[in-house]
Coordinates of C-alpha atoms in Angstrom, one line a residue:
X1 CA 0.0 0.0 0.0
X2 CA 2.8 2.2 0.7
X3 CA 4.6 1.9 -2.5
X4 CA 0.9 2.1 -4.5
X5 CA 0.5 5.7 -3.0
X6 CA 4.0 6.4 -3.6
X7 CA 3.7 5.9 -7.5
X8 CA 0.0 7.4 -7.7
X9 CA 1.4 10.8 -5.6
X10 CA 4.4 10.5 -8.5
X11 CA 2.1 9.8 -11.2
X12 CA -0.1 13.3 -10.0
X13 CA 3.0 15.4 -9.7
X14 CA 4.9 14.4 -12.9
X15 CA 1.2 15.1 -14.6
X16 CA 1.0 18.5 -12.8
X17 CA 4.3 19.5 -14.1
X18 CA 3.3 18.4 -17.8
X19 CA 0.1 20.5 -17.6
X20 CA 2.2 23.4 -16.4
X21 CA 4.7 23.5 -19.1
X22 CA 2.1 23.1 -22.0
X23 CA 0.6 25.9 -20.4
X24 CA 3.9 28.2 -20.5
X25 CA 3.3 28.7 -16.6
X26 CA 1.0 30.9 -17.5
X27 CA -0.3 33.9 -14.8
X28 CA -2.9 36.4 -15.6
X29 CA -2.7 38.7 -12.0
X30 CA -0.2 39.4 -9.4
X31 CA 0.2 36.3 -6.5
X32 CA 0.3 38.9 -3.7
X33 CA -2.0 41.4 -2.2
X34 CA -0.8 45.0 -1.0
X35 CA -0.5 45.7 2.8
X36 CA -3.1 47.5 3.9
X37 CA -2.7 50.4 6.6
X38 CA -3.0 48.7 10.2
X39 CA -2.7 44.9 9.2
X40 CA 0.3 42.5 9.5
X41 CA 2.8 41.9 7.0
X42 CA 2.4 38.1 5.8
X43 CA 5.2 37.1 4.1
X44 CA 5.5 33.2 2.4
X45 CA 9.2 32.2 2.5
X46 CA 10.7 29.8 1.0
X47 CA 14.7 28.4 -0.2
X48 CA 16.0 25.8 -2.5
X49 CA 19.6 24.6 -3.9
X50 CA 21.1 23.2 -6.4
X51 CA 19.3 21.5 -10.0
X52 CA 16.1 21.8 -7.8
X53 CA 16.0 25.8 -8.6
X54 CA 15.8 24.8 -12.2
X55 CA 13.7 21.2 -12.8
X56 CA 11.2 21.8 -9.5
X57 CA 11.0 25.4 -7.8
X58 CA 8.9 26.7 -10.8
X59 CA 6.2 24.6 -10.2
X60 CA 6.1 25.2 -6.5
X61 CA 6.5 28.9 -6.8
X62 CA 3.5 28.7 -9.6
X63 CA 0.8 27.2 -6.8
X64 CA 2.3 29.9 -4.3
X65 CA 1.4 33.0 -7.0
X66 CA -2.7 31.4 -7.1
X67 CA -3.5 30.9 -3.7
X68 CA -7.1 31.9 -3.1
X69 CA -5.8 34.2 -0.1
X70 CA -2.9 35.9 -1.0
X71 CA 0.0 37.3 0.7
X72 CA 2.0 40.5 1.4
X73 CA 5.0 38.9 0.0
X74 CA 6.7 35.9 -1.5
X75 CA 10.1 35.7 -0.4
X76 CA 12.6 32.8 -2.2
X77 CA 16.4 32.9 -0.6
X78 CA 19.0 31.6 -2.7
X79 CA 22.5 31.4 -1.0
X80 CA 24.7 34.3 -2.4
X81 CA 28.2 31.9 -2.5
X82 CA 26.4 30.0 -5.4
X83 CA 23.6 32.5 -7.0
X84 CA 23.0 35.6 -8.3
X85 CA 20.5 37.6 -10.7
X86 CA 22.6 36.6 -13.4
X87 CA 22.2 33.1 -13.1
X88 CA 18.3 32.9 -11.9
X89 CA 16.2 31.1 -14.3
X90 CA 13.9 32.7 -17.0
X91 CA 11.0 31.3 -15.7
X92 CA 12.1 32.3 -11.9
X93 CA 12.7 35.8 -13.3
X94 CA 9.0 35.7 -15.1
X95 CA 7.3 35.2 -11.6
X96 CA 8.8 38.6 -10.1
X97 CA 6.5 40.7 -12.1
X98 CA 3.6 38.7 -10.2
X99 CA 5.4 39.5 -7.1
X100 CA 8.1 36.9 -6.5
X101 CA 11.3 38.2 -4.5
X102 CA 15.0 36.5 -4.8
X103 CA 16.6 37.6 -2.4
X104 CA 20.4 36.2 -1.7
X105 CA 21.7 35.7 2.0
X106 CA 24.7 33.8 3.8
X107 CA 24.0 29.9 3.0
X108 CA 22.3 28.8 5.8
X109 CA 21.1 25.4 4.9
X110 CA 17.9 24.6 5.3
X111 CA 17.8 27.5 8.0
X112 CA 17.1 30.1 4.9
X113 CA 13.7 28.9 4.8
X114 CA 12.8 31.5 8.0
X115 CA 15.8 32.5 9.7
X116 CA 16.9 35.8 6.5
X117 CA 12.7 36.6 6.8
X118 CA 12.3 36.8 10.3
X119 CA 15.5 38.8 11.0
X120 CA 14.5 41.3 8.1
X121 CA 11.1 41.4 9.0
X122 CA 10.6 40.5 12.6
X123 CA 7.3 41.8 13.2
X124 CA 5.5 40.2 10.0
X125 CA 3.9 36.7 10.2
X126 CA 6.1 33.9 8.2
X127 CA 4.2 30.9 6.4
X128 CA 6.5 28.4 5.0
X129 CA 6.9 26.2 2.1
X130 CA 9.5 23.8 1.2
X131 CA 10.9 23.9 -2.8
X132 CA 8.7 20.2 -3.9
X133 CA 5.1 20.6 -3.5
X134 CA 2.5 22.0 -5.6
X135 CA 0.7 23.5 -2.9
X136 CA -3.0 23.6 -2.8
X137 CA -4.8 27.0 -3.4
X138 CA -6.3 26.9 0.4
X139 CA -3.1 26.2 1.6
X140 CA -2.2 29.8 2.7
X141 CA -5.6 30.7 3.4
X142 CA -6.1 27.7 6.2
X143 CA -3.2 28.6 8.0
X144 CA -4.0 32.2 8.6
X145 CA -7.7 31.6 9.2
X146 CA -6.3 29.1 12.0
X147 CA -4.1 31.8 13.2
X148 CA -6.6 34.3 13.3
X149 CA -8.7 31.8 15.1
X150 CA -5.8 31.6 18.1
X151 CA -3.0 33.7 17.2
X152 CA -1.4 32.9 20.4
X153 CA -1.0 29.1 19.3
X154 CA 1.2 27.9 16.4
X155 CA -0.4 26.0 13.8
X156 CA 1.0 23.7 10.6
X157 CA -0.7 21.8 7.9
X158 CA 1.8 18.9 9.2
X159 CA 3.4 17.0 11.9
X160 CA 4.8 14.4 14.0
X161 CA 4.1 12.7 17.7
X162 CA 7.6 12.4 19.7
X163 CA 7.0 9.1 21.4
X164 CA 8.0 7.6 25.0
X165 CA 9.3 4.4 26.1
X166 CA 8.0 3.0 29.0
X167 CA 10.7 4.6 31.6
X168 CA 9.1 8.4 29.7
X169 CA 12.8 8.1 27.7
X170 CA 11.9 9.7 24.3
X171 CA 12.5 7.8 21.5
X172 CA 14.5 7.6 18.4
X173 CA 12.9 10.0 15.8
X174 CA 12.5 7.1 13.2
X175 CA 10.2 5.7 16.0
X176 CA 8.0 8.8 16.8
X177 CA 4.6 8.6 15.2
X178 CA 5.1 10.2 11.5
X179 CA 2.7 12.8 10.0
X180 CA -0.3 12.0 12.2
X181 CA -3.2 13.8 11.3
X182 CA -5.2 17.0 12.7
X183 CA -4.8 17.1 16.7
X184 CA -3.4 19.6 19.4
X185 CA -2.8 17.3 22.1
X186 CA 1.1 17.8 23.0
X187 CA 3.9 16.6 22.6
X188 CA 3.6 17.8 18.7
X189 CA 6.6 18.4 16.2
X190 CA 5.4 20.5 13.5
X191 CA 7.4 20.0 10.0
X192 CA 7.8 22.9 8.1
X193 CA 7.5 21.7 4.3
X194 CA 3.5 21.1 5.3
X195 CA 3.6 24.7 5.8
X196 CA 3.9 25.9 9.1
X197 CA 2.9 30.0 10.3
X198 CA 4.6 31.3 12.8
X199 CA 5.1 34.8 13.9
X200 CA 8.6 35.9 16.5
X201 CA 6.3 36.2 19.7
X202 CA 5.3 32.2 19.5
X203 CA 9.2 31.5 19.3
X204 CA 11.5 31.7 22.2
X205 CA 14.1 34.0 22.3
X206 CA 17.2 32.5 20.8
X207 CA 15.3 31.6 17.4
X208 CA 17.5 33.8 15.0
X209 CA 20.8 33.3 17.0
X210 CA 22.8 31.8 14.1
X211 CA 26.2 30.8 16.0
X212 CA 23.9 28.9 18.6
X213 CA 22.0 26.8 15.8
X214 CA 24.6 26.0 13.9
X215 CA 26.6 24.7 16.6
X216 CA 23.6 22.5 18.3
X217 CA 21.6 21.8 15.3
X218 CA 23.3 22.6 11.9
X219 CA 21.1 20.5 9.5
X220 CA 18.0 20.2 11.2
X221 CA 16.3 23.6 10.9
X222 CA 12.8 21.5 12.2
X223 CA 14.3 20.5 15.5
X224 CA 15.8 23.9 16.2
X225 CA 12.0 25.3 16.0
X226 CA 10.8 22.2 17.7
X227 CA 12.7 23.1 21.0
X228 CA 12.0 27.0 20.2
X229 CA 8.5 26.2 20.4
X230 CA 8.7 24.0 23.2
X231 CA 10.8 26.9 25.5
X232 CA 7.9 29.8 24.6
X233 CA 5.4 26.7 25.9
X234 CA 3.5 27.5 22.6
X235 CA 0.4 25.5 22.4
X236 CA 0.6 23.8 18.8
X237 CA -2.0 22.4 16.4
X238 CA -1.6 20.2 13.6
X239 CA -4.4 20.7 10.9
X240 CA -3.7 17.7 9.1
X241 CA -5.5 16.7 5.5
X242 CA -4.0 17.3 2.3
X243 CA -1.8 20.1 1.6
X244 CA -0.3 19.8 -2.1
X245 CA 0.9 17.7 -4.6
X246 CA 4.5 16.0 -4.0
X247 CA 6.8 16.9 -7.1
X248 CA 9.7 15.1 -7.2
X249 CA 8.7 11.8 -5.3
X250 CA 11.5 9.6 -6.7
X251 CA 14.3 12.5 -5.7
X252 CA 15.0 10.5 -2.3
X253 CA 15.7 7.4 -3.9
X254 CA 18.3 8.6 -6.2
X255 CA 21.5 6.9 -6.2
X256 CA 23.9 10.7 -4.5
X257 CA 20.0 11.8 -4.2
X258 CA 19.3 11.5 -0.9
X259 CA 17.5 14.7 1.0
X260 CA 18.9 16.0 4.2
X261 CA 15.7 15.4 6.3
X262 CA 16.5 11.4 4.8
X263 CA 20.1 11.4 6.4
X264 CA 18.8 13.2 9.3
X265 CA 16.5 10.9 9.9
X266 CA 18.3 6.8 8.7
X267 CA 22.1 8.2 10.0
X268 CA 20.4 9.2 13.3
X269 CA 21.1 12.8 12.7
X270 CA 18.3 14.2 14.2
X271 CA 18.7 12.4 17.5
X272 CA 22.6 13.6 18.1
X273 CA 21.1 17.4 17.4
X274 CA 17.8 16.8 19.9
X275 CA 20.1 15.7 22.2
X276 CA 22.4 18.6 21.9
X277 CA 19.8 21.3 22.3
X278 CA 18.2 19.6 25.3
X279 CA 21.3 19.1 26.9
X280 CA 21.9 22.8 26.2
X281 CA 18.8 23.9 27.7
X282 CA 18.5 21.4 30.5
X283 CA 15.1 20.0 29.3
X284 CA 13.7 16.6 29.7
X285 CA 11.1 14.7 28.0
X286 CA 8.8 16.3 30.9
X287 CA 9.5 19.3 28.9
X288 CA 7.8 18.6 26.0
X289 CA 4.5 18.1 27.7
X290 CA 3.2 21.5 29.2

């Protein structure tokens, strides 16, 4: 069953890439809406590396420009060591005219998905998107109507359950329960390519401190937000249901392919870099429950 679903949710996303490229990509209005005297900046941010820029990102970038509730701004960070305007794509280029942004920042891994946004923008609320889904056209609209439900509580299309031994010893990550569906009863790890909005005040105070996160948590941008959630004691909700479109579904099983949150996760990555920021900030699994 696993593998069927696998090869249907391949099957949609190579179909939704043909459709876009007979159609030229084609946009007929702008993807964002202007700020409006008195409301909240709401920026969409986004990164992505590498061949993925070129052969995926458009799509994604395409579904962000049509939501049915639109943003402020759509904000795509490329690392300045290995991009520049001269060497963005045509069809990149095409989507700043309907409000796309490149902006180039210090390559920060998987960290300039949020960290460049929020330190630019602090008081603006951040939804984000990972570079390899054709998101749905409620997806942005759903997570602020959520937020504007109970702005004091951080909400994400998707998530995981950090589980318990027996003894209360938290578990390897590969052992939590994996993209669970809709529920705010803690502990909950939110994962930000579901889309996740947050805004500074929900995050505790060391969020943006680079030398800190690099040092505890350098590939695992997820984890770092995990246990900045966790200090703020920021109730969470996960929304669950179907978010987008997967794009490149095969990409993780490429021989040289494999994606960082794959290593993190089979070459127990993840669970060196938990354990380093809870050891930093004294927490135990009693922590995670509050």
């Amino acid at each position: 069953m696993k593998y069927l679903r696998i090869i249907i949710w391949a099957f949609l996303g190579s179909l939704k890439k043909l459709i876009l490229r007979l159609n030229g990509f084609h946009l007929s209005k702008p993807g964002v809406a202007p700020l409006l005297p008195g409301d909240r900046e709401i920026i969409v941010t986004l990164t992505s590396y590498g061949s993925r820029v070129n052969d995926i990102l458009p799509y994604t970038i395409h579904s962000l420009l049509v939501q049915d509730r639109k943003p402020n701004r759509i904000i795509l960070w490329l690392d300045q060591d290995n991009w520049s305007e001269e060497k963005i794509p045509p069809v990149i280029k095409k989507y700043e005219q309907f409000g796309l942004e490149v902006r180039f920042c210090e390559d920060l891994r998987s960290y300039k998905k949020l960290i460049p946004a929020m330190t630019s923008s602090p008081d603006a609320l951040f939804i984000t998107a990972d570079d390899d889904f054709y998101y749905s056209k409620s997806f942005v609209g759903k997570l602020l109507d959520a937020y504007e439900k109970s702005p004091a509580q951080l909400n994400a299309w998707r998530g995981h359950r950090p589980s318990f031994d027996e003894t209360g010893k938290l578990l390897p990550y590969s052992k939590w329960f994996l993209e669970i569906g809709a529920s705010s009863e803690l502990p909950l790890f939110p994962t930000s390519g579901g889309g996740v909005i947050y805004s500074k005040e929900l995050l505790y105070k060391d969020v943006c401190e680079k030398q800190l996160f690099q040092e505890l948590c350098p590939s695992a941008d997820d984890v770092w937000l995990y246990f900045m959630i966790v200090l703020q004691k920021t109730p969470v909700t996960i929304l669950g249901g179907r978010f987008g479109i997967s794009l490149d579904t095969f990409y993780r099983f490429r021989p040289g392919k494999a994606s960082l949150k794959k290593k993190n996760v089979n070459q127990g990555f993840n669970d060196i870099q938990i354990a380093n920021v809870m050891r930093h900030y004294h927490l135990s699994e009693k922590d995670l429950v509050y």
